[in-house]
Amino acid sequence: MSLPVVLLSKRIEFAAAHRYARPDWDEAKNRAVFGACYNPPAHGHNYLLEVTVAGAVDPKTGMVINLFDLKRVLLHVIEEFDHKNLNLDMPYFKDRIPTSENLARVLWSKLQSQEDIGRLHAIRLYEDEDLYADVTAEWGLDVAAVTRRYSFTATQEGNQGCEWDCFVTVRGPVDPITGMVTDLGALNRLVHDRVIATFDRRDLRQVFGSTIVSGEQLVERIGTSLLSGVTSGKISNICLVQSRDLSFTYSGIVS
């Protein structure tokens, strides 16, 4: 009888700078595609790397993997990237843009070769609190997901407004030219037009024409309104967070 698989996740931080630019494009095209990320010389981030490994629990140690070994490997891998300009200092980005998706893929390749951490299951790389990229063993390295957080305030019931955090996840192939799953500028405009402009500072009962509006109804409306507007990749998940203790998810959008 095979033992059940358990997932173990460990987080670690590092700092690095990057810039989005293609030397074969003129300034107008670079700015149109990459926006502020094109601005020279570079901009920095305090990245948060979350690594998930999979395996059976060792009956002797009670662990999937020794956390000391996992931390040691993670520190060794990120040391190469910490406080570096990814464009100028890292050979991995000589011919590709150091987007979060591409950086996550490079880190995956580095970690996958480390035998001491067991079976690599997923990587999540936070550029900041509002943006992160995922790479998983299931999808392979040609596919990634990127998630952006948006916020708005709306009245659900009574007269008190509620601040909602809306996490929009787009999954698809990583474009070999831009290094991105989707155009984030276009996604920002889409969410602003179809979500923020519709619900922010509004009474949801008036928007829905109903005396009661549930979180389930709201996340479904948001999900269906965004489906047709994404320019590249496909929306795979919408997570609507009402509070620390309550959230609603509209998933299964990508087959």
PDB file of C-alpha atoms in Angstrom:
ATOM      1  CA  MET A   1       0.000   0.000   0.000  1.00  0.00           C
ATOM      2  CA  SER A   2       1.503   3.322  -1.065  1.00  0.00           C
ATOM      3  CA  LEU A   3       1.744   6.164   1.438  1.00  0.00           C
ATOM      4  CA  PRO A   4      -0.290   9.338   0.851  1.00  0.00           C
ATOM      5  CA  VAL A   5       1.495  12.315  -0.664  1.00  0.00           C
ATOM      6  CA  VAL A   6       1.896  15.388   1.537  1.00  0.00           C
ATOM      7  CA  LEU A   7       2.839  18.873   0.334  1.00  0.00           C
ATOM      8  CA  LEU A   8       5.286  21.010   2.288  1.00  0.00           C
ATOM      9  CA  SER A   9       5.859  24.706   1.520  1.00  0.00           C
ATOM     10  CA  LYS A  10       8.734  26.945   2.600  1.00  0.00           C
ATOM     11  CA  ARG A  11       9.129  30.675   2.004  1.00  0.00           C
ATOM     12  CA  ILE A  12      12.318  32.681   1.650  1.00  0.00           C
ATOM     13  CA  GLU A  13      13.065  36.276   0.629  1.00  0.00           C
ATOM     14  CA  PHE A  14      15.655  37.923  -1.591  1.00  0.00           C
ATOM     15  CA  ALA A  15      16.088  41.277  -3.309  1.00  0.00           C
ATOM     16  CA  ALA A  16      16.825  41.948  -6.974  1.00  0.00           C
ATOM     17  CA  ALA A  17      16.307  44.560  -9.679  1.00  0.00           C
ATOM     18  CA  HIS A  18      15.066  44.149 -13.226  1.00  0.00           C
ATOM     19  CA  ARG A  19      13.840  46.014 -16.269  1.00  0.00           C
ATOM     20  CA  TYR A  20      11.585  44.944 -19.145  1.00  0.00           C
ATOM     21  CA  ALA A  21      13.031  45.901 -22.524  1.00  0.00           C
ATOM     22  CA  ARG A  22      13.695  44.419 -25.932  1.00  0.00           C
ATOM     23  CA  PRO A  23      16.698  45.957 -27.724  1.00  0.00           C
ATOM     24  CA  ASP A  24      15.183  45.102 -31.122  1.00  0.00           C
ATOM     25  CA  TRP A  25      12.123  47.293 -30.384  1.00  0.00           C
ATOM     26  CA  ASP A  26      12.036  51.078 -30.472  1.00  0.00           C
ATOM     27  CA  GLU A  27      11.157  53.090 -27.378  1.00  0.00           C
ATOM     28  CA  ALA A  28       7.527  53.595 -28.395  1.00  0.00           C
ATOM     29  CA  LYS A  29       6.865  49.855 -28.733  1.00  0.00           C
ATOM     30  CA  ASN A  30       8.723  49.005 -25.522  1.00  0.00           C
ATOM     31  CA  ARG A  31       6.669  51.558 -23.598  1.00  0.00           C
ATOM     32  CA  ALA A  32       3.428  50.414 -25.193  1.00  0.00           C
ATOM     33  CA  VAL A  33       4.032  46.777 -24.212  1.00  0.00           C
ATOM     34  CA  PHE A  34       5.891  47.093 -20.905  1.00  0.00           C
ATOM     35  CA  GLY A  35       4.713  50.438 -19.532  1.00  0.00           C
ATOM     36  CA  ALA A  36       6.575  51.670 -16.450  1.00  0.00           C
ATOM     37  CA  CYS A  37       8.579  48.426 -16.287  1.00  0.00           C
ATOM     38  CA  TYR A  38      10.535  49.723 -19.284  1.00  0.00           C
ATOM     39  CA  ASN A  39      11.811  52.806 -17.418  1.00  0.00           C
ATOM     40  CA  PRO A  40      15.622  52.846 -17.097  1.00  0.00           C
ATOM     41  CA  PRO A  41      17.836  52.021 -15.391  1.00  0.00           C
ATOM     42  CA  ALA A  42      15.929  49.331 -13.408  1.00  0.00           C
ATOM     43  CA  HIS A  43      13.573  48.926 -10.458  1.00  0.00           C
ATOM     44  CA  GLY A  44      13.952  46.659  -7.462  1.00  0.00           C
ATOM     45  CA  HIS A  45      11.743  44.195  -5.607  1.00  0.00           C
ATOM     46  CA  ASN A  46      11.853  42.327  -2.334  1.00  0.00           C
ATOM     47  CA  TYR A  47      10.880  38.976  -3.816  1.00  0.00           C
ATOM     48  CA  LEU A  48       9.207  36.278  -1.746  1.00  0.00           C
ATOM     49  CA  LEU A  49       9.815  32.767  -3.046  1.00  0.00           C
ATOM     50  CA  GLU A  50       7.456  30.001  -1.924  1.00  0.00           C
ATOM     51  CA  VAL A  51       8.650  26.504  -2.779  1.00  0.00           C
ATOM     52  CA  THR A  52       6.377  23.467  -2.406  1.00  0.00           C
ATOM     53  CA  VAL A  53       7.765  19.932  -2.381  1.00  0.00           C
ATOM     54  CA  ALA A  54       5.791  16.677  -2.433  1.00  0.00           C
ATOM     55  CA  GLY A  55       6.407  13.313  -0.859  1.00  0.00           C
ATOM     56  CA  ALA A  56       5.369  10.688   1.635  1.00  0.00           C
ATOM     57  CA  VAL A  57       5.888  11.273   5.351  1.00  0.00           C
ATOM     58  CA  ASP A  58       8.928   9.362   6.565  1.00  0.00           C
ATOM     59  CA  PRO A  59       7.703   7.074   9.368  1.00  0.00           C
ATOM     60  CA  LYS A  60      10.987   7.505  11.254  1.00  0.00           C
ATOM     61  CA  THR A  61      11.279  11.303  11.168  1.00  0.00           C
ATOM     62  CA  GLY A  62       7.628  12.282  10.700  1.00  0.00           C
ATOM     63  CA  MET A  63       8.708  14.653   7.928  1.00  0.00           C
ATOM     64  CA  VAL A  64       8.427  14.856   4.142  1.00  0.00           C
ATOM     65  CA  ILE A  65      11.847  16.457   4.126  1.00  0.00           C
ATOM     66  CA  ASN A  66      14.162  17.890   6.738  1.00  0.00           C
ATOM     67  CA  LEU A  67      13.394  21.617   6.877  1.00  0.00           C
ATOM     68  CA  PHE A  68      17.031  22.384   7.628  1.00  0.00           C
ATOM     69  CA  ASP A  69      18.051  20.737   4.344  1.00  0.00           C
ATOM     70  CA  LEU A  70      15.324  22.569   2.427  1.00  0.00           C
ATOM     71  CA  LYS A  71      16.301  25.954   3.863  1.00  0.00           C
ATOM     72  CA  ARG A  72      19.974  25.298   3.179  1.00  0.00           C
ATOM     73  CA  VAL A  73      19.275  24.511  -0.475  1.00  0.00           C
ATOM     74  CA  LEU A  74      17.006  27.543  -0.912  1.00  0.00           C
ATOM     75  CA  LEU A  75      19.608  29.873   0.588  1.00  0.00           C
ATOM     76  CA  HIS A  76      22.258  28.422  -1.700  1.00  0.00           C
ATOM     77  CA  VAL A  77      20.110  28.890  -4.818  1.00  0.00           C
ATOM     78  CA  ILE A  78      18.909  32.435  -4.132  1.00  0.00           C
ATOM     79  CA  GLU A  79      22.369  33.629  -3.102  1.00  0.00           C
ATOM     80  CA  GLU A  80      23.221  33.838  -6.796  1.00  0.00           C
ATOM     81  CA  PHE A  81      20.301  36.229  -7.425  1.00  0.00           C
ATOM     82  CA  ASP A  82      20.218  38.247  -4.202  1.00  0.00           C
ATOM     83  CA  HIS A  83      20.940  41.981  -4.619  1.00  0.00           C
ATOM     84  CA  LYS A  84      21.669  41.573  -8.314  1.00  0.00           C
ATOM     85  CA  ASN A  85      20.524  43.383 -11.427  1.00  0.00           C
ATOM     86  CA  LEU A  86      18.921  40.479 -13.262  1.00  0.00           C
ATOM     87  CA  ASN A  87      19.389  42.085 -16.677  1.00  0.00           C
ATOM     88  CA  LEU A  88      23.066  42.897 -16.245  1.00  0.00           C
ATOM     89  CA  ASP A  89      24.396  40.332 -13.771  1.00  0.00           C
ATOM     90  CA  MET A  90      22.536  37.131 -14.608  1.00  0.00           C
ATOM     91  CA  PRO A  91      23.440  35.141 -17.758  1.00  0.00           C
ATOM     92  CA  TYR A  92      19.994  33.486 -17.700  1.00  0.00           C
ATOM     93  CA  PHE A  93      18.454  36.724 -18.947  1.00  0.00           C
ATOM     94  CA  LYS A  94      20.868  37.567 -21.707  1.00  0.00           C
ATOM     95  CA  ASP A  95      18.285  36.591 -24.322  1.00  0.00           C
ATOM     96  CA  ARG A  96      15.031  36.772 -22.339  1.00  0.00           C
ATOM     97  CA  ILE A  97      13.303  39.374 -20.211  1.00  0.00           C
ATOM     98  CA  PRO A  98      13.476  38.840 -16.429  1.00  0.00           C
ATOM     99  CA  THR A  99       9.732  38.854 -15.838  1.00  0.00           C
ATOM    100  CA  SER A 100       8.354  37.138 -12.756  1.00  0.00           C
ATOM    101  CA  GLU A 101       7.294  34.234 -14.980  1.00  0.00           C
ATOM    102  CA  ASN A 102      10.769  33.820 -16.463  1.00  0.00           C
ATOM    103  CA  LEU A 103      12.511  34.233 -13.110  1.00  0.00           C
ATOM    104  CA  ALA A 104      10.238  31.577 -11.579  1.00  0.00           C
ATOM    105  CA  ARG A 105      11.119  29.228 -14.444  1.00  0.00           C
ATOM    106  CA  VAL A 106      14.853  29.767 -13.926  1.00  0.00           C
ATOM    107  CA  LEU A 107      14.508  29.149 -10.187  1.00  0.00           C
ATOM    108  CA  TRP A 108      12.527  25.980 -10.929  1.00  0.00           C
ATOM    109  CA  SER A 109      15.335  24.663 -13.142  1.00  0.00           C
ATOM    110  CA  LYS A 110      17.903  25.441 -10.441  1.00  0.00           C
ATOM    111  CA  LEU A 111      15.884  23.781  -7.683  1.00  0.00           C
ATOM    112  CA  GLN A 112      14.830  20.743  -9.705  1.00  0.00           C
ATOM    113  CA  SER A 113      18.427  19.579  -9.874  1.00  0.00           C
ATOM    114  CA  GLN A 114      18.773  19.625  -6.075  1.00  0.00           C
ATOM    115  CA  GLU A 115      18.324  16.044  -4.851  1.00  0.00           C
ATOM    116  CA  ASP A 116      18.163  17.043  -1.168  1.00  0.00           C
ATOM    117  CA  ILE A 117      14.732  18.679  -1.454  1.00  0.00           C
ATOM    118  CA  GLY A 118      12.843  15.700  -2.846  1.00  0.00           C
ATOM    119  CA  ARG A 119      10.174  16.126  -5.520  1.00  0.00           C
ATOM    120  CA  LEU A 120       9.518  19.712  -6.578  1.00  0.00           C
ATOM    121  CA  HIS A 121       5.767  20.334  -6.826  1.00  0.00           C
ATOM    122  CA  ALA A 122       5.278  24.094  -7.335  1.00  0.00           C
ATOM    123  CA  ILE A 123       6.939  27.492  -7.123  1.00  0.00           C
ATOM    124  CA  ARG A 124       5.193  30.760  -6.338  1.00  0.00           C
ATOM    125  CA  LEU A 125       7.221  33.941  -6.767  1.00  0.00           C
ATOM    126  CA  TYR A 126       5.826  37.132  -5.259  1.00  0.00           C
ATOM    127  CA  GLU A 127       7.082  40.308  -6.915  1.00  0.00           C
ATOM    128  CA  ASP A 128       5.105  42.208  -4.287  1.00  0.00           C
ATOM    129  CA  GLU A 129       1.860  41.777  -2.354  1.00  0.00           C
ATOM    130  CA  ASP A 130      -0.202  42.508  -5.463  1.00  0.00           C
ATOM    131  CA  LEU A 131       1.535  40.336  -8.057  1.00  0.00           C
ATOM    132  CA  TYR A 132       2.886  36.801  -8.159  1.00  0.00           C
ATOM    133  CA  ALA A 133       3.690  34.049 -10.670  1.00  0.00           C
ATOM    134  CA  ASP A 134       3.235  30.277 -10.384  1.00  0.00           C
ATOM    135  CA  VAL A 135       5.063  27.407 -12.054  1.00  0.00           C
ATOM    136  CA  THR A 136       4.089  23.789 -11.350  1.00  0.00           C
ATOM    137  CA  ALA A 137       5.220  20.291 -12.216  1.00  0.00           C
ATOM    138  CA  GLU A 138       1.764  19.569 -13.624  1.00  0.00           C
ATOM    139  CA  TRP A 139       1.887  22.347 -16.238  1.00  0.00           C
ATOM    140  CA  GLY A 140       5.544  22.065 -17.255  1.00  0.00           C
ATOM    141  CA  LEU A 141       7.939  24.964 -17.778  1.00  0.00           C
ATOM    142  CA  ASP A 142       6.276  26.313 -20.911  1.00  0.00           C
ATOM    143  CA  VAL A 143       3.160  27.310 -18.955  1.00  0.00           C
ATOM    144  CA  ALA A 144       2.815  29.637 -15.974  1.00  0.00           C
ATOM    145  CA  ALA A 145       0.139  31.582 -14.147  1.00  0.00           C
ATOM    146  CA  VAL A 146       0.228  35.190 -13.033  1.00  0.00           C
ATOM    147  CA  THR A 147      -2.042  36.660 -10.354  1.00  0.00           C
ATOM    148  CA  ARG A 148      -2.818  40.329  -9.763  1.00  0.00           C
ATOM    149  CA  ARG A 149      -4.677  41.713  -6.745  1.00  0.00           C
ATOM    150  CA  TYR A 150      -7.258  44.492  -7.131  1.00  0.00           C
ATOM    151  CA  SER A 151      -9.281  46.195  -4.396  1.00  0.00           C
ATOM    152  CA  PHE A 152     -12.616  47.955  -4.249  1.00  0.00           C
ATOM    153  CA  THR A 153     -15.162  48.994  -1.626  1.00  0.00           C
ATOM    154  CA  ALA A 154     -18.845  48.131  -1.922  1.00  0.00           C
ATOM    155  CA  THR A 155     -21.866  47.890   0.322  1.00  0.00           C
ATOM    156  CA  GLN A 156     -23.219  44.355   0.595  1.00  0.00           C
ATOM    157  CA  GLU A 157     -25.916  44.763   3.225  1.00  0.00           C
ATOM    158  CA  GLY A 158     -26.858  47.502   5.645  1.00  0.00           C
ATOM    159  CA  ASN A 159     -25.071  50.826   5.193  1.00  0.00           C
ATOM    160  CA  GLN A 160     -21.498  49.809   5.981  1.00  0.00           C
ATOM    161  CA  GLY A 161     -19.044  49.444   3.117  1.00  0.00           C
ATOM    162  CA  CYS A 162     -16.867  46.364   2.790  1.00  0.00           C
ATOM    163  CA  GLU A 163     -13.404  46.376   1.241  1.00  0.00           C
ATOM    164  CA  TRP A 164     -12.946  43.472  -1.150  1.00  0.00           C
ATOM    165  CA  ASP A 165      -9.652  42.101  -2.474  1.00  0.00           C
ATOM    166  CA  CYS A 166     -10.054  40.479  -5.885  1.00  0.00           C
ATOM    167  CA  PHE A 167      -7.251  38.157  -7.019  1.00  0.00           C
ATOM    168  CA  VAL A 168      -7.378  37.517 -10.778  1.00  0.00           C
ATOM    169  CA  THR A 169      -5.285  34.603 -12.079  1.00  0.00           C
ATOM    170  CA  VAL A 170      -4.429  34.184 -15.760  1.00  0.00           C
ATOM    171  CA  ARG A 171      -2.743  30.992 -16.948  1.00  0.00           C
ATOM    172  CA  GLY A 172      -1.175  30.111 -20.266  1.00  0.00           C
ATOM    173  CA  PRO A 173       2.030  29.700 -22.276  1.00  0.00           C
ATOM    174  CA  VAL A 174       4.845  32.119 -21.470  1.00  0.00           C
ATOM    175  CA  ASP A 175       5.349  34.310 -24.520  1.00  0.00           C
ATOM    176  CA  PRO A 176       8.960  33.796 -25.692  1.00  0.00           C
ATOM    177  CA  ILE A 177       9.185  37.417 -26.842  1.00  0.00           C
ATOM    178  CA  THR A 178       7.680  39.315 -23.892  1.00  0.00           C
ATOM    179  CA  GLY A 179       8.298  36.723 -21.178  1.00  0.00           C
ATOM    180  CA  MET A 180       4.731  37.190 -19.950  1.00  0.00           C
ATOM    181  CA  VAL A 181       1.614  35.056 -19.778  1.00  0.00           C
ATOM    182  CA  THR A 182      -0.630  38.032 -20.415  1.00  0.00           C
ATOM    183  CA  ASP A 183      -0.469  41.780 -20.986  1.00  0.00           C
ATOM    184  CA  LEU A 184      -0.753  43.142 -17.442  1.00  0.00           C
ATOM    185  CA  GLY A 185      -1.546  46.644 -18.657  1.00  0.00           C
ATOM    186  CA  ALA A 186      -4.472  45.289 -20.669  1.00  0.00           C
ATOM    187  CA  LEU A 187      -5.579  43.178 -17.688  1.00  0.00           C
ATOM    188  CA  ASN A 188      -5.506  46.253 -15.436  1.00  0.00           C
ATOM    189  CA  ARG A 189      -7.697  48.170 -17.864  1.00  0.00           C
ATOM    190  CA  LEU A 190     -10.090  45.242 -18.219  1.00  0.00           C
ATOM    191  CA  VAL A 191     -10.553  44.845 -14.467  1.00  0.00           C
ATOM    192  CA  HIS A 192     -10.949  48.579 -13.994  1.00  0.00           C
ATOM    193  CA  ASP A 193     -13.616  48.829 -16.700  1.00  0.00           C
ATOM    194  CA  ARG A 194     -15.606  45.700 -15.829  1.00  0.00           C
ATOM    195  CA  VAL A 195     -15.075  45.367 -12.072  1.00  0.00           C
ATOM    196  CA  ILE A 196     -13.815  48.509 -10.344  1.00  0.00           C
ATOM    197  CA  ALA A 197     -15.996  50.922 -12.334  1.00  0.00           C
ATOM    198  CA  THR A 198     -19.016  48.657 -11.820  1.00  0.00           C
ATOM    199  CA  PHE A 199     -18.776  47.891  -8.097  1.00  0.00           C
ATOM    200  CA  ASP A 200     -16.474  50.397  -6.366  1.00  0.00           C
ATOM    201  CA  ARG A 201     -18.338  52.641  -3.894  1.00  0.00           C
ATOM    202  CA  ARG A 202     -21.631  51.143  -5.003  1.00  0.00           C
ATOM    203  CA  ASP A 203     -24.455  49.421  -3.171  1.00  0.00           C
ATOM    204  CA  LEU A 204     -24.374  45.867  -4.518  1.00  0.00           C
ATOM    205  CA  ARG A 205     -28.127  45.515  -4.024  1.00  0.00           C
ATOM    206  CA  GLN A 206     -28.673  48.312  -6.529  1.00  0.00           C
ATOM    207  CA  VAL A 207     -26.152  46.877  -8.992  1.00  0.00           C
ATOM    208  CA  PHE A 208     -27.758  43.418  -8.853  1.00  0.00           C
ATOM    209  CA  GLY A 209     -31.336  44.670  -8.449  1.00  0.00           C
ATOM    210  CA  SER A 210     -31.790  42.417  -5.450  1.00  0.00           C
ATOM    211  CA  THR A 211     -32.443  42.820  -1.738  1.00  0.00           C
ATOM    212  CA  ILE A 212     -29.645  40.391  -0.865  1.00  0.00           C
ATOM    213  CA  VAL A 213     -26.305  39.878  -2.642  1.00  0.00           C
ATOM    214  CA  SER A 214     -24.034  37.038  -1.575  1.00  0.00           C
ATOM    215  CA  GLY A 215     -20.287  36.774  -2.035  1.00  0.00           C
ATOM    216  CA  GLU A 216     -20.906  33.779  -4.267  1.00  0.00           C
ATOM    217  CA  GLN A 217     -23.065  35.883  -6.583  1.00  0.00           C
ATOM    218  CA  LEU A 218     -20.496  38.663  -6.669  1.00  0.00           C
ATOM    219  CA  VAL A 219     -17.507  36.453  -7.526  1.00  0.00           C
ATOM    220  CA  GLU A 220     -19.546  34.696 -10.227  1.00  0.00           C
ATOM    221  CA  ARG A 221     -20.516  38.043 -11.786  1.00  0.00           C
ATOM    222  CA  ILE A 222     -16.888  39.167 -11.754  1.00  0.00           C
ATOM    223  CA  GLY A 223     -15.679  35.897 -13.275  1.00  0.00           C
ATOM    224  CA  THR A 224     -18.177  35.861 -16.134  1.00  0.00           C
ATOM    225  CA  SER A 225     -17.589  39.554 -16.881  1.00  0.00           C
ATOM    226  CA  LEU A 226     -13.826  39.045 -17.315  1.00  0.00           C
ATOM    227  CA  LEU A 227     -13.808  35.811 -19.321  1.00  0.00           C
ATOM    228  CA  SER A 228     -14.067  37.308 -22.788  1.00  0.00           C
ATOM    229  CA  GLY A 229     -11.708  40.235 -22.289  1.00  0.00           C
ATOM    230  CA  VAL A 230      -8.282  38.707 -21.640  1.00  0.00           C
ATOM    231  CA  THR A 231      -5.957  39.261 -24.590  1.00  0.00           C
ATOM    232  CA  SER A 232      -3.593  36.337 -23.970  1.00  0.00           C
ATOM    233  CA  GLY A 233      -3.762  33.363 -21.662  1.00  0.00           C
ATOM    234  CA  LYS A 234      -7.042  32.390 -19.994  1.00  0.00           C
ATOM    235  CA  ILE A 235      -8.509  33.292 -16.635  1.00  0.00           C
ATOM    236  CA  SER A 236      -8.177  30.212 -14.431  1.00  0.00           C
ATOM    237  CA  ASN A 237      -9.272  31.551 -11.076  1.00  0.00           C
ATOM    238  CA  ILE A 238     -10.974  34.481  -9.369  1.00  0.00           C
ATOM    239  CA  CYS A 239     -10.594  34.702  -5.600  1.00  0.00           C
ATOM    240  CA  LEU A 240     -12.682  37.342  -3.816  1.00  0.00           C
ATOM    241  CA  VAL A 241     -11.580  38.016  -0.246  1.00  0.00           C
ATOM    242  CA  GLN A 242     -14.079  39.702   2.048  1.00  0.00           C
ATOM    243  CA  SER A 243     -12.069  39.357   5.261  1.00  0.00           C
ATOM    244  CA  ARG A 244      -9.245  37.347   6.749  1.00  0.00           C
ATOM    245  CA  ASP A 245     -11.743  34.622   7.591  1.00  0.00           C
ATOM    246  CA  LEU A 246     -13.953  34.616   4.485  1.00  0.00           C
ATOM    247  CA  SER A 247     -13.280  34.313   0.754  1.00  0.00           C
ATOM    248  CA  PHE A 248     -15.081  33.125  -2.387  1.00  0.00           C
ATOM    249  CA  THR A 249     -13.499  31.421  -5.389  1.00  0.00           C
ATOM    250  CA  TYR A 250     -14.695  31.083  -8.960  1.00  0.00           C
ATOM    251  CA  SER A 251     -12.501  28.438 -10.569  1.00  0.00           C
ATOM    252  CA  GLY A 252     -12.410  25.780 -13.222  1.00  0.00           C
ATOM    253  CA  ILE A 253     -12.487  28.400 -15.983  1.00  0.00           C
ATOM    254  CA  VAL A 254      -9.562  26.895 -17.895  1.00  0.00           C
ATOM    255  CA  SER A 255     -10.184  23.358 -19.114  1.00  0.00           C
TER     256      SER A 255
END
